[in-house]
Amino acid sequence: MKEANLEKVYDPKAVEEKWMTRWEEEKLFHAGSQSDQPPFSIVIPPPNVTGSLHLGHALNSTLQDILARWQRMSGKNVLWLPGMDHAGIATQNVVERQLAKDGQGRHDLGRAAFIERIWEWKAQSGGSILKQLKRLGASCDWSRERFTMDEGLSRAVQTVFVRLHQEGLIHRDKRLINLCPHCRTALSDIEVEHEDLQGQLYTLRYPLAEDPKKGLTVATTRPETMLADTAVAVHPEDPRFNQWIGKKVTLPLTNREIPIIGDPILVDQAFGTGAVKITPGHDFNDEKSGKRHQLGKYSLIGWDGKIHRAALLEAEVESDLVQELDQQTMLAARKIILEKLDKAGVLVQTEEHLMSLGKCYRCKTVVEPFDSPQWFVKVNEPGCSLAQEAVDAVRQKKIRLIPESWAPNYFGWMENIEDWCISRQIWWGHQIPVWYCKSCDHGHILKTGSGDTMIAEHATPIVGERTCQSCGGEDLIQDPDVLDTWFSSALWPFSTLGWPADVQLDEAGQKEAQALLKQFYPTSVLVSAFDILFFWIARMIMMGLHFMKEVPFRDVYIHALVRDAEGQKMSKSKGNVINPLDLMDRYGTDALRFTLASMASPGRDIKLSEDRIEGYRNFCNKLWNAARFIQMNRPEKINPSPPSEGDGLQGVCNRWIQSRLNETVQSVDVSLQNYRFDEAAQAIYQFTWHTYCDWYLELAKVDLQNEATREESYSTMTAVFERILRLLHPMMPFMTEELWTHFQKDPGFIAVAPYPKYHAERRDISAEDVVQEVVIATILAVRHVRGEMNIPPSEQLQVFINVEDKKVQAAFEAQKTYLQRLARLSEVSIGVGIEKPPMSATAKTGRCELYLPLDEVRIRDEIERLKKRQDKVIKSLEILEKKLANPKFTANAPVEVVEKTKTEQEQFREEQTRFITEIEHLQHLLSGESGRT
RNA sequence: GGGCGGAUAGCUCAGUUGGGAGAGCGUCGGCCUUACAAGCCGAGGGUCACAGGUUCGAGCCCUGUUCCGCCUACCA
């Protein structure tokens, strides 16, 4: 036990840094791969290596830390594994921007040097987020930190790629993908954000080839793509046009004629003109239709998103236009083409139209559907559907989604999932483990203008080998593309544990990996925000099931997004981002953590208001001052270690507080089991402040003054406080660790102290009854009178307590001193049928009637007070009587309910009678008084 | 278009075998009461979005409506 006195106000800065360092030094959070304790494991949702801590991370990490610390204290072998992902596009962008300052591009450095440069950047300024997580108190096993580009994880990525390829689940195909012209790479479907905007819908008229007077009108929001049209589709059952199917139209501005086809899937007769232009090279739906009808495909743009000459020539665009459009963006081309169309009399109509536009989720550039060879994962292959297995796992409850309401979303997405484009045309990431033979595929290995290598569509990939199958040659070139970052993130729950163990570098490494995987896979729970449910969670489930034959985690706890006080999503562009580090500086980390925990109700976003944080900062201070109070009341002779669970206590308040604490422990345990962080936080808050501080410590002031009761009182308040600290530690690790040192002889660390356990048999009903019904109820009754009549606490009151029998009288006599002190009473007289002084306020509790003598001046106030109370009673009584008067109620409601209602009715009636009598009595007194003077 | 969620005190939100409408913050009144004014004591404040239905009884179950948010797919 430390002698040093506590400061009057809790100062978080003074303790937070110290403890995180100490915890780390002592390796308290290291999870052994060999342990007899039951395992509990969480892998962190890897934050982005370029990222810094925002409130979403703070919430996410706080919740994980609460679980980790709670389970650790409960005796589990806890692994909370930290790490980051390499964030291919984002990181490459960061370093390219740095280079740009010196007027350089990545091609100036070359691939190897550029990647070297990124590693340097990472070493210097990457991953600051993990340091910030430490400040938050995250009890990760930092010795097991992982990074998706680590050697081990890279081997896992390669293994997975090769195996999926062998199984036919990865293949190369040339088709439309989402191109971000700024990032110059393909994106997967979900990396495209859709944004609504007001655009224009243009109606064009394509003349019939055999009779130009006739023609079809088509509508489009992107008229510039018309140069690449390869057909016009109508509905085969549309009587207006179906006789034209098989004929041709002349495609304006080109020298081509294109067929009219019938396509019931693409065309909605009721919409627009009823005819649709088909551009398989620039539109996903058209591409599908094109496949159905074996149409050709023209792609006007290149990787830079710009139109290029060769494509225009191929599409037989009129020659004067070729010159004008070469090197234009599609958007710039629109203006030119519209002019030409108008001139040619083809543009029939322009109207406003609400549409949505796809943008790159990283850089917000408008994405272009772009035809190019890419690698895809077949996620829904008949006979071996990764998606189907992932759906089944959730449907069969092998994985629990919490809250469950996410399931329909998950199922809906998984059931409509399309192939996953996994290749990216960037340098930072896992280079695709595929090679091509330089001699056999000579013609397919191309150089682009910027110096990049391109592998053409029909090259023969060599996967899992280092020699060419056809020529036996070893002069190979690796596929220049890298894999989607999410491809490696999808392996995170097992790649971080050392999978595949058999390719670890040495025997010791293999053994460790095997042990870790055995011990910690499947992980216990994944804690994540819903916005990456599809990006990441769904893919982990697919990969985990496929490669581990077992789910990656049992529970998925999906928490909310943190929004600002107005409910707006925080974003840099809106400027409403609240920096959690700033909040931690101002209110303390514990206060922030407690706020986040107490607002984490399932299925609802968190609108973070600073008032709330301030409230919990005050709570920190409250607890701190409770500690001070205890410290200041330490008896001269230090007493022996306190009875830990409260056996054999004499004092009724001591028995009561132990019993209440035990109930709180149970409710916290149940709440945490159910991921109800908000309920757990509230239960602790309520008990600590409103039961322990407001009542128990105040009552204990009486016992501390008495030689006979002092020791037990002190040891109980210490024991309960010490258990509050442990109960609270997962939510407020810093302050509880600090205070712990003041309350333990041989402190060790609270972080690894046992978590309080509930003992059903320790409930002390009789103590609860005495304290609640005799002590608290009586004190409250006096306080109500005081408060409602504005009698200041400095004015001590006299009270007469009228009780039913001797037994109750004895109970009150025994608690007299508590009543005196907390109700601020000068004199307390207790008796059976004790006489009521004529001029007094009255109150009633379940056990007694109280009379508080008042002077004449206050009698008027008392009448008013009684009338107000009476009004309330009358209202309640009316409701109850109406209920009981209804024969259907008495006949149909359960007996208990009817009985309860009757009892309440009786009580209210009694009260009402009392009020009437009392008010009359006082009024009579007053008129008597006035009559006398 | 499909899906999900929300609407309860001035604000932020709890509230499941259907029977008591609650918490924190703010507001008002009284307090330096020997841990804490970041505190203590008390008070006021609600047509539980709207309209129906089921039921003896609905914040809760059912149907519809309105408004708000998000996800997803997009109509050329």
Short mmCIF file of C-alpha atoms in Angstrom, two decimals, chain A residues 516-771:
data_model
loop_
_atom_site.label_atom_id
_atom_site.label_comp_id
_atom_site.label_asym_id
_atom_site.label_seq_id
_atom_site.Cartn_x
_atom_site.Cartn_y
_atom_site.Cartn_z
CA LEU A 516 -0.45 -21.14 -32.72
CA LEU A 517 -2.90 -22.32 -35.34
CA LYS A 518 -4.05 -25.16 -33.16
CA GLN A 519 -4.40 -22.94 -30.14
CA PHE A 520 -6.03 -19.88 -31.68
CA TYR A 521 -7.82 -20.84 -34.91
CA PRO A 522 -10.75 -20.36 -35.29
CA THR A 523 -10.52 -17.04 -33.57
CA SER A 524 -13.12 -16.27 -30.94
CA VAL A 525 -14.62 -13.10 -32.28
CA LEU A 526 -14.12 -10.53 -34.97
CA VAL A 527 -14.98 -6.96 -34.07
CA SER A 528 -15.60 -4.69 -37.01
CA ALA A 529 -17.67 -1.90 -38.43
CA PHE A 530 -20.30 -2.86 -40.98
CA ASP A 531 -18.72 -0.87 -43.78
CA ILE A 532 -16.21 -3.63 -44.38
CA LEU A 533 -18.65 -6.49 -43.99
CA PHE A 534 -18.35 -7.24 -47.71
CA PHE A 535 -14.86 -5.95 -48.41
CA TRP A 536 -13.31 -8.04 -45.74
CA ILE A 537 -15.49 -10.14 -43.48
CA ALA A 538 -17.23 -12.03 -46.25
CA ARG A 539 -13.94 -12.75 -47.94
CA MET A 540 -12.31 -13.98 -44.76
CA ILE A 541 -15.18 -16.36 -44.31
CA MET A 542 -14.77 -17.69 -47.86
CA MET A 543 -11.03 -18.12 -47.57
CA GLY A 544 -11.11 -19.47 -44.04
CA LEU A 545 -13.63 -22.13 -44.91
CA HIS A 546 -11.86 -23.09 -48.09
CA PHE A 547 -8.33 -23.37 -46.76
CA MET A 548 -8.79 -24.18 -43.08
CA LYS A 549 -11.99 -26.21 -43.50
CA GLU A 550 -13.23 -24.25 -40.53
CA VAL A 551 -14.77 -20.84 -39.96
CA PRO A 552 -12.29 -18.03 -39.24
CA PHE A 553 -14.22 -16.82 -36.20
CA ARG A 554 -17.19 -17.89 -34.11
CA ASP A 555 -18.75 -14.49 -33.55
CA VAL A 556 -18.76 -11.37 -35.62
CA TYR A 557 -19.58 -8.32 -33.56
CA ILE A 558 -20.57 -5.56 -35.93
CA HIS A 559 -20.48 -2.17 -34.36
CA ALA A 560 -21.72 1.20 -35.48
CA LEU A 561 -20.13 4.08 -37.25
CA VAL A 562 -19.11 7.03 -35.14
CA ARG A 563 -20.73 10.19 -36.37
CA ASP A 564 -20.47 13.76 -35.20
CA ALA A 565 -22.95 15.32 -32.80
CA GLU A 566 -25.22 16.21 -35.73
CA GLY A 567 -25.24 12.65 -37.00
CA GLN A 568 -23.06 13.40 -40.02
CA LYS A 569 -20.48 10.90 -41.10
CA MET A 570 -17.10 12.31 -40.26
CA SER A 571 -14.97 13.11 -43.25
CA LYS A 572 -11.98 15.23 -44.01
CA SER A 573 -13.83 17.06 -46.77
CA LYS A 574 -16.65 18.06 -44.42
CA GLY A 575 -14.12 19.15 -41.84
CA ASN A 576 -16.10 17.59 -39.03
CA VAL A 577 -13.52 15.03 -38.06
CA ILE A 578 -12.93 14.79 -34.35
CA ASN A 579 -9.45 13.57 -33.54
CA PRO A 580 -9.60 11.00 -30.77
CA LEU A 581 -6.10 11.90 -29.60
CA ASP A 582 -7.34 15.40 -28.98
CA LEU A 583 -10.24 14.04 -26.92
CA MET A 584 -7.85 11.84 -24.99
CA ASP A 585 -5.71 14.88 -24.22
CA ARG A 586 -8.64 16.84 -22.97
CA TYR A 587 -10.70 14.29 -21.11
CA GLY A 588 -8.40 11.36 -20.54
CA THR A 589 -8.26 8.09 -22.42
CA ASP A 590 -10.37 6.26 -19.86
CA ALA A 591 -13.18 8.77 -20.21
CA LEU A 592 -13.15 8.44 -23.98
CA ARG A 593 -13.10 4.66 -23.78
CA PHE A 594 -15.93 4.57 -21.29
CA THR A 595 -17.97 6.91 -23.46
CA LEU A 596 -17.50 4.77 -26.53
CA ALA A 597 -18.36 1.63 -24.61
CA SER A 598 -21.46 3.08 -23.04
CA MET A 599 -22.71 4.33 -26.39
CA ALA A 600 -22.10 1.09 -28.22
CA SER A 601 -25.68 -0.12 -28.39
CA PRO A 602 -26.18 -2.67 -31.10
CA GLY A 603 -27.47 -1.57 -34.46
CA ARG A 604 -27.33 2.11 -33.91
CA ASP A 605 -24.78 4.67 -34.99
CA ILE A 606 -22.97 6.66 -32.37
CA LYS A 607 -23.46 10.37 -32.38
CA LEU A 608 -20.57 11.46 -30.29
CA SER A 609 -21.17 14.51 -28.18
CA GLU A 610 -18.52 16.00 -26.00
CA ASP A 611 -20.96 16.53 -23.17
CA ARG A 612 -21.15 12.84 -22.80
CA ILE A 613 -17.38 12.47 -22.62
CA GLU A 614 -17.23 15.21 -20.08
CA GLY A 615 -19.79 13.35 -17.99
CA TYR A 616 -17.62 10.27 -17.95
CA ARG A 617 -14.53 12.31 -17.18
CA ASN A 618 -16.46 13.41 -14.12
CA PHE A 619 -17.11 9.79 -13.36
CA CYS A 620 -13.37 9.15 -13.43
CA ASN A 621 -12.90 11.95 -10.99
CA LYS A 622 -15.66 10.60 -8.78
CA LEU A 623 -13.95 7.27 -8.51
CA TRP A 624 -10.63 8.95 -7.92
CA ASN A 625 -12.07 10.90 -5.04
CA ALA A 626 -13.65 7.83 -3.56
CA ALA A 627 -10.13 6.48 -3.43
CA ARG A 628 -8.98 9.63 -1.71
CA PHE A 629 -11.74 9.31 0.79
CA ILE A 630 -10.74 5.78 1.63
CA GLN A 631 -7.12 6.78 1.88
CA MET A 632 -7.92 9.64 4.22
CA ASN A 633 -9.87 7.37 6.50
CA ARG A 634 -7.27 4.70 6.92
CA PRO A 635 -7.11 3.84 10.63
CA GLU A 636 -3.85 4.48 12.50
CA LYS A 637 -3.10 0.84 12.86
CA ILE A 638 -3.08 -0.65 9.39
CA ASN A 639 -5.51 -3.50 9.51
CA PRO A 640 -4.82 -6.89 7.99
CA SER A 641 -5.84 -7.68 4.46
CA PRO A 642 -9.55 -7.22 4.01
CA PRO A 643 -12.00 -10.09 3.71
CA SER A 644 -12.19 -10.40 -0.01
CA GLU A 645 -15.75 -11.50 -0.65
CA GLY A 646 -17.44 -10.25 2.48
CA ASP A 647 -17.90 -13.38 4.60
CA GLY A 648 -18.89 -13.06 8.23
CA LEU A 649 -19.57 -9.36 8.25
CA GLN A 650 -21.50 -7.84 11.17
CA GLY A 651 -22.44 -4.40 9.97
CA VAL A 652 -25.65 -4.29 7.99
CA CYS A 653 -24.36 -1.67 5.56
CA ASN A 654 -21.28 -3.74 4.91
CA ARG A 655 -23.37 -6.80 4.23
CA TRP A 656 -25.67 -4.76 2.03
CA ILE A 657 -22.96 -3.25 -0.16
CA GLN A 658 -21.32 -6.62 -0.65
CA SER A 659 -24.63 -8.07 -1.69
CA ARG A 660 -25.32 -5.24 -4.13
CA LEU A 661 -21.84 -5.53 -5.56
CA ASN A 662 -22.37 -9.21 -6.13
CA GLU A 663 -25.53 -8.45 -8.10
CA THR A 664 -23.66 -5.87 -10.14
CA VAL A 665 -20.95 -8.38 -10.93
CA GLN A 666 -23.59 -10.70 -12.30
CA SER A 667 -25.20 -8.09 -14.45
CA VAL A 668 -21.85 -6.97 -15.88
CA ASP A 669 -20.96 -10.55 -16.66
CA VAL A 670 -24.23 -11.22 -18.47
CA SER A 671 -23.91 -7.99 -20.43
CA LEU A 672 -20.38 -8.68 -21.56
CA GLN A 673 -21.28 -12.23 -22.53
CA ASN A 674 -23.87 -10.70 -24.85
CA TYR A 675 -21.60 -7.95 -26.17
CA ARG A 676 -23.77 -5.37 -24.47
CA PHE A 677 -20.94 -2.99 -23.67
CA ASP A 678 -23.44 -0.22 -23.03
CA GLU A 679 -25.29 -2.21 -20.39
CA ALA A 680 -22.10 -3.32 -18.69
CA ALA A 681 -20.84 0.26 -18.54
CA GLN A 682 -24.15 1.50 -17.18
CA ALA A 683 -24.29 -1.18 -14.51
CA ILE A 684 -20.84 -0.28 -13.23
CA TYR A 685 -21.51 3.43 -13.42
CA GLN A 686 -24.76 3.11 -11.56
CA PHE A 687 -23.33 0.95 -8.82
CA THR A 688 -20.15 2.93 -8.35
CA TRP A 689 -21.64 6.34 -8.26
CA HIS A 690 -25.17 5.94 -7.01
CA THR A 691 -24.87 2.97 -4.75
CA TYR A 692 -21.32 2.89 -3.48
CA CYS A 693 -20.47 6.62 -3.40
CA ASP A 694 -23.86 8.17 -2.77
CA TRP A 695 -25.06 5.71 -0.19
CA TYR A 696 -22.48 3.34 1.12
CA LEU A 697 -19.65 5.82 1.67
CA GLU A 698 -22.04 8.26 3.29
CA LEU A 699 -23.34 5.55 5.60
CA ALA A 700 -19.82 4.40 6.31
CA LYS A 701 -18.95 7.84 7.63
CA VAL A 702 -21.05 6.87 10.63
CA ASP A 703 -19.27 3.56 11.13
CA LEU A 704 -15.85 5.11 10.69
CA GLN A 705 -16.48 7.36 13.66
CA ASN A 706 -17.23 4.43 15.88
CA GLU A 707 -14.30 2.50 17.36
CA ALA A 708 -16.29 -0.75 17.37
CA THR A 709 -17.26 -0.64 13.70
CA ARG A 710 -14.39 1.27 12.18
CA GLU A 711 -12.21 -1.63 11.19
CA GLU A 712 -14.88 -3.67 9.47
CA SER A 713 -16.22 -0.63 7.72
CA TYR A 714 -12.85 0.39 6.45
CA SER A 715 -11.94 -3.07 5.28
CA THR A 716 -15.28 -3.45 3.52
CA MET A 717 -15.08 -0.15 1.72
CA THR A 718 -11.59 -1.09 0.63
CA ALA A 719 -12.58 -4.56 -0.47
CA VAL A 720 -15.56 -3.31 -2.45
CA PHE A 721 -13.56 -0.51 -3.99
CA GLU A 722 -10.87 -2.91 -5.01
CA ARG A 723 -13.46 -5.07 -6.72
CA ILE A 724 -14.95 -2.07 -8.47
CA LEU A 725 -11.50 -1.40 -9.86
CA ARG A 726 -11.23 -4.90 -11.25
CA LEU A 727 -14.74 -4.79 -12.64
CA LEU A 728 -13.99 -1.51 -14.33
CA HIS A 729 -10.51 -2.28 -15.53
CA PRO A 730 -11.41 -3.53 -19.03
CA MET A 731 -13.12 -0.23 -19.70
CA MET A 732 -10.84 2.11 -17.81
CA PRO A 733 -7.48 0.41 -17.76
CA PHE A 734 -5.29 3.35 -16.83
CA MET A 735 -6.93 4.82 -13.80
CA THR A 736 -7.79 1.45 -12.35
CA GLU A 737 -4.19 0.29 -12.72
CA GLU A 738 -2.98 3.43 -11.01
CA LEU A 739 -5.42 3.18 -8.11
CA TRP A 740 -4.77 -0.52 -7.77
CA THR A 741 -1.24 0.21 -6.59
CA HIS A 742 -2.69 2.23 -3.74
CA PHE A 743 -4.94 -0.52 -2.50
CA GLN A 744 -2.83 -3.63 -2.64
CA LYS A 745 0.02 -4.60 -0.40
CA ASP A 746 1.71 -6.53 -3.15
CA PRO A 747 0.03 -5.04 -6.13
CA GLY A 748 1.18 -6.92 -9.19
CA PHE A 749 -0.96 -5.67 -12.04
CA ILE A 750 -4.69 -5.28 -12.11
CA ALA A 751 -4.48 -6.13 -15.82
CA VAL A 752 -3.86 -9.74 -14.85
CA ALA A 753 -5.79 -9.82 -11.58
CA PRO A 754 -8.79 -12.15 -11.52
CA TYR A 755 -12.07 -10.68 -12.73
CA PRO A 756 -14.79 -10.60 -10.05
CA LYS A 757 -17.10 -13.58 -10.10
CA TYR A 758 -20.73 -13.80 -9.17
CA HIS A 759 -21.79 -16.06 -6.30
CA ALA A 760 -25.48 -16.69 -6.16
CA GLU A 761 -25.34 -17.79 -2.52
CA ARG A 762 -23.81 -14.51 -1.42
CA ARG A 763 -26.97 -12.52 -1.89
CA ASP A 764 -27.93 -11.08 1.51
CA ILE A 765 -31.65 -10.44 1.33
CA SER A 766 -32.06 -9.42 4.94
CA ALA A 767 -29.32 -6.80 4.80
CA GLU A 768 -30.71 -5.48 1.54
CA ASP A 769 -34.11 -5.22 3.14
CA VAL A 770 -32.93 -3.34 6.19
CA VAL A 771 -30.77 -0.87 4.32
#
